[in-house]
Amino acid sequence: MVIKYNIEELSRIARDISILTGISISVLDTEYKALTHYSPENSYCLLLQGIDGEQSYCRECDERILERCRATGKLESHICRAALYDCSMPIVKKGVVAAYVIMGRIRSSSSPESEIYIPECDAETARELKRLYTEVPYIDAGRLDALYDILPSILFNNAIELVYDTFFDEVTEYINSNLQEK
């Protein structure tokens, strides 16, 4: 079986979903190689990631959630230390994981402003982080659930294709049918 990705279409879908929702979205292949990424401007994250060590923390956070997703085979989510919601989900068809999607940089009902993370920085940067946090898009759980439900279909119908090699299937069937033979 071969997985074919239409990168142009994946990029269009990611861009459209991001524009509609305000969510940052990346589609990765099964080895976590980025196929496409789209993120609306998020001044809060840009300022935060400009502080020493914060960008590497964000990257590590994404890696952890992807590993949990791979291990469980289902949607995994968390609230990062910046008090933002992130999730990762496998894109599965016929029992085959064809891609992973990681989405986030949004506020949810589970990410209260009172828990906003302010790293060591000057007072002016801290005030600006607090202000910019209020501008981060908010999405309620119902809208997120609807997105999770339709996303695999959108990707498989438009940009990801599973191509099966019939020769391989025939050989596998022959072997399975003749396991008792020498």
Short mmCIF file of C-alpha atoms in Angstrom, two decimals:
data_model
loop_
_atom_site.label_atom_id
_atom_site.label_comp_id
_atom_site.label_asym_id
_atom_site.label_seq_id
_atom_site.Cartn_x
_atom_site.Cartn_y
_atom_site.Cartn_z
CA MET A 1 0.00 0.00 0.00
CA VAL A 2 1.20 3.48 -0.87
CA ILE A 3 -0.07 6.75 0.59
CA LYS A 4 -0.33 9.57 -1.95
CA TYR A 5 -0.56 13.16 -0.77
CA ASN A 6 -1.80 16.02 -2.91
CA ILE A 7 0.29 18.71 -1.22
CA GLU A 8 -1.37 21.58 -3.07
CA GLU A 9 -4.81 20.43 -1.95
CA LEU A 10 -3.62 19.71 1.60
CA SER A 11 -2.26 23.25 1.76
CA ARG A 12 -5.53 24.72 0.50
CA ILE A 13 -7.57 22.73 3.02
CA ALA A 14 -5.25 23.67 5.92
CA ARG A 15 -5.35 27.34 4.91
CA ASP A 16 -9.16 27.37 4.60
CA ILE A 17 -9.69 25.62 7.95
CA SER A 18 -7.24 27.98 9.63
CA ILE A 19 -8.90 31.06 8.14
CA LEU A 20 -12.37 29.85 9.16
CA THR A 21 -11.41 28.87 12.71
CA GLY A 22 -8.31 30.83 13.66
CA ILE A 23 -6.58 27.52 14.43
CA SER A 24 -2.98 26.80 13.54
CA ILE A 25 -2.93 23.51 11.60
CA SER A 26 -0.19 21.22 10.33
CA VAL A 27 -0.57 17.98 8.38
CA LEU A 28 2.29 15.53 8.82
CA ASP A 29 3.05 12.22 7.15
CA THR A 30 3.38 9.04 9.22
CA GLU A 31 7.02 9.87 10.00
CA TYR A 32 6.04 13.38 11.23
CA LYS A 33 7.47 15.11 8.16
CA ALA A 34 5.48 18.29 7.62
CA LEU A 35 3.35 18.11 4.49
CA THR A 36 1.77 21.50 5.05
CA HIS A 37 1.34 24.11 7.75
CA TYR A 38 -0.84 27.16 8.03
CA SER A 39 -1.14 29.48 10.96
CA PRO A 40 -2.93 32.78 11.23
CA GLU A 41 -0.83 35.52 12.76
CA ASN A 42 -0.78 35.02 16.50
CA SER A 43 1.07 37.90 18.14
CA TYR A 44 0.86 36.24 21.56
CA CYS A 45 2.74 33.12 20.39
CA LEU A 46 5.22 35.18 18.35
CA LEU A 47 6.11 37.33 21.36
CA LEU A 48 6.26 34.32 23.69
CA GLN A 49 8.44 32.28 21.34
CA GLY A 50 10.85 35.21 21.04
CA ILE A 51 11.77 34.78 24.71
CA ASP A 52 14.81 32.53 25.33
CA GLY A 53 13.91 28.85 25.49
CA GLU A 54 10.22 29.23 24.76
CA GLN A 55 10.33 28.20 21.09
CA SER A 56 12.11 24.94 21.93
CA TYR A 57 9.53 24.29 24.67
CA CYS A 58 6.72 24.67 22.10
CA ARG A 59 8.46 22.25 19.73
CA GLU A 60 8.94 19.69 22.53
CA CYS A 61 5.29 20.10 23.51
CA ASP A 62 4.20 19.30 19.93
CA GLU A 63 6.48 16.25 19.84
CA ARG A 64 5.02 14.91 23.11
CA ILE A 65 1.43 15.26 21.96
CA LEU A 66 2.24 13.59 18.62
CA GLU A 67 3.88 10.66 20.42
CA ARG A 68 0.83 10.26 22.69
CA CYS A 69 -1.39 10.35 19.61
CA ARG A 70 0.71 7.66 17.89
CA ALA A 71 0.69 5.50 21.03
CA THR A 72 -3.07 5.68 21.59
CA GLY A 73 -4.16 5.90 17.95
CA LYS A 74 -6.71 8.57 18.81
CA LEU A 75 -7.15 12.29 19.33
CA GLU A 76 -4.94 13.64 22.10
CA SER A 77 -5.16 17.13 23.51
CA HIS A 78 -3.74 19.28 26.25
CA ILE A 79 -3.46 22.80 27.53
CA CYS A 80 0.14 23.93 27.07
CA ARG A 81 1.93 25.99 29.68
CA ALA A 82 1.02 29.10 27.68
CA ALA A 83 -2.62 28.25 28.56
CA LEU A 84 -3.50 27.40 24.96
CA TYR A 85 -5.28 24.34 23.64
CA ASP A 86 -3.43 21.99 21.28
CA CYS A 87 -4.40 18.62 19.87
CA SER A 88 -3.11 15.93 17.57
CA MET A 89 -5.16 13.36 15.73
CA PRO A 90 -4.39 10.49 13.39
CA ILE A 91 -6.05 10.53 9.98
CA VAL A 92 -7.19 6.92 9.56
CA LYS A 93 -8.90 5.07 6.72
CA LYS A 94 -9.56 1.33 6.63
CA GLY A 95 -7.46 0.91 9.76
CA VAL A 96 -4.42 2.60 8.21
CA VAL A 97 -2.91 5.78 9.65
CA ALA A 98 -2.19 7.93 6.62
CA ALA A 99 -1.24 11.18 8.33
CA TYR A 100 -1.32 13.16 11.55
CA VAL A 101 -2.84 16.56 12.09
CA ILE A 102 -1.70 18.87 14.84
CA MET A 103 -3.88 21.88 15.62
CA GLY A 104 -3.86 24.53 18.24
CA ARG A 105 -2.86 27.96 19.42
CA ILE A 106 -6.39 28.64 20.54
CA ARG A 107 -8.15 29.36 23.79
CA SER A 108 -10.82 26.96 24.95
CA SER A 109 -13.10 26.81 27.95
CA SER A 110 -10.27 24.78 29.55
CA SER A 111 -7.69 27.55 29.18
CA PRO A 112 -8.60 30.36 31.60
CA GLU A 113 -6.79 33.68 31.49
CA SER A 114 -5.95 33.30 35.17
CA GLU A 115 -3.55 30.47 34.26
CA ILE A 116 -1.64 32.35 31.59
CA TYR A 117 2.05 31.55 31.69
CA ILE A 118 4.41 34.50 31.92
CA PRO A 119 8.06 33.50 31.59
CA GLU A 120 10.89 35.50 33.11
CA CYS A 121 10.81 38.79 31.23
CA ASP A 122 10.56 42.51 31.79
CA ALA A 123 7.34 44.07 33.08
CA GLU A 124 6.42 45.62 29.74
CA THR A 125 6.69 42.26 27.91
CA ALA A 126 4.64 40.59 30.66
CA ARG A 127 1.87 43.20 30.29
CA GLU A 128 1.92 42.79 26.50
CA LEU A 129 1.69 38.99 26.79
CA LYS A 130 -1.37 39.33 29.05
CA ARG A 131 -2.99 41.75 26.60
CA LEU A 132 -2.22 39.65 23.52
CA TYR A 133 -3.55 36.51 25.19
CA THR A 134 -7.04 38.04 25.12
CA GLU A 135 -6.74 38.33 21.31
CA VAL A 136 -6.04 34.62 20.80
CA PRO A 137 -9.04 32.99 19.08
CA TYR A 138 -11.54 31.18 21.28
CA ILE A 139 -13.34 28.08 20.02
CA ASP A 140 -15.94 26.19 22.01
CA ALA A 141 -15.87 22.39 22.42
CA GLY A 142 -18.85 21.80 20.12
CA ARG A 143 -17.17 23.51 17.17
CA LEU A 144 -13.92 21.65 17.84
CA ASP A 145 -15.75 18.29 17.96
CA ALA A 146 -17.43 19.07 14.64
CA LEU A 147 -14.05 19.86 13.10
CA TYR A 148 -12.57 16.58 14.40
CA ASP A 149 -15.50 14.67 12.90
CA ILE A 150 -15.27 16.11 9.39
CA LEU A 151 -11.52 16.59 9.01
CA PRO A 152 -10.60 12.97 8.10
CA SER A 153 -13.31 12.86 5.42
CA ILE A 154 -12.25 16.19 3.97
CA LEU A 155 -8.62 15.08 3.75
CA PHE A 156 -9.34 11.62 2.32
CA ASN A 157 -11.92 12.86 -0.17
CA ASN A 158 -9.68 15.61 -1.46
CA ALA A 159 -6.00 15.22 -0.68
CA ILE A 160 -4.95 11.80 0.68
CA GLU A 161 -5.27 8.56 -1.22
CA LEU A 162 -4.46 5.00 -0.20
CA VAL A 163 -3.27 3.03 -3.22
CA TYR A 164 -3.12 -0.72 -2.85
CA ASP A 165 -0.79 -2.88 -4.91
CA THR A 166 -2.96 -5.78 -6.18
CA PHE A 167 0.10 -8.00 -6.70
CA PHE A 168 0.99 -7.69 -3.02
CA ASP A 169 -2.61 -8.42 -2.04
CA GLU A 170 -2.67 -11.52 -4.27
CA VAL A 171 0.61 -12.84 -2.84
CA THR A 172 -0.59 -12.24 0.71
CA GLU A 173 -3.88 -14.01 -0.02
CA TYR A 174 -2.05 -16.97 -1.61
CA ILE A 175 0.29 -17.32 1.37
CA ASN A 176 -2.57 -17.10 3.86
CA SER A 177 -4.59 -19.68 1.91
CA ASN A 178 -1.66 -22.10 1.76
CA LEU A 179 -0.08 -21.80 5.21
CA GLN A 180 -0.50 -25.53 5.81
CA GLU A 181 1.49 -26.42 2.67
CA LYS A 182 5.28 -26.81 2.46
#
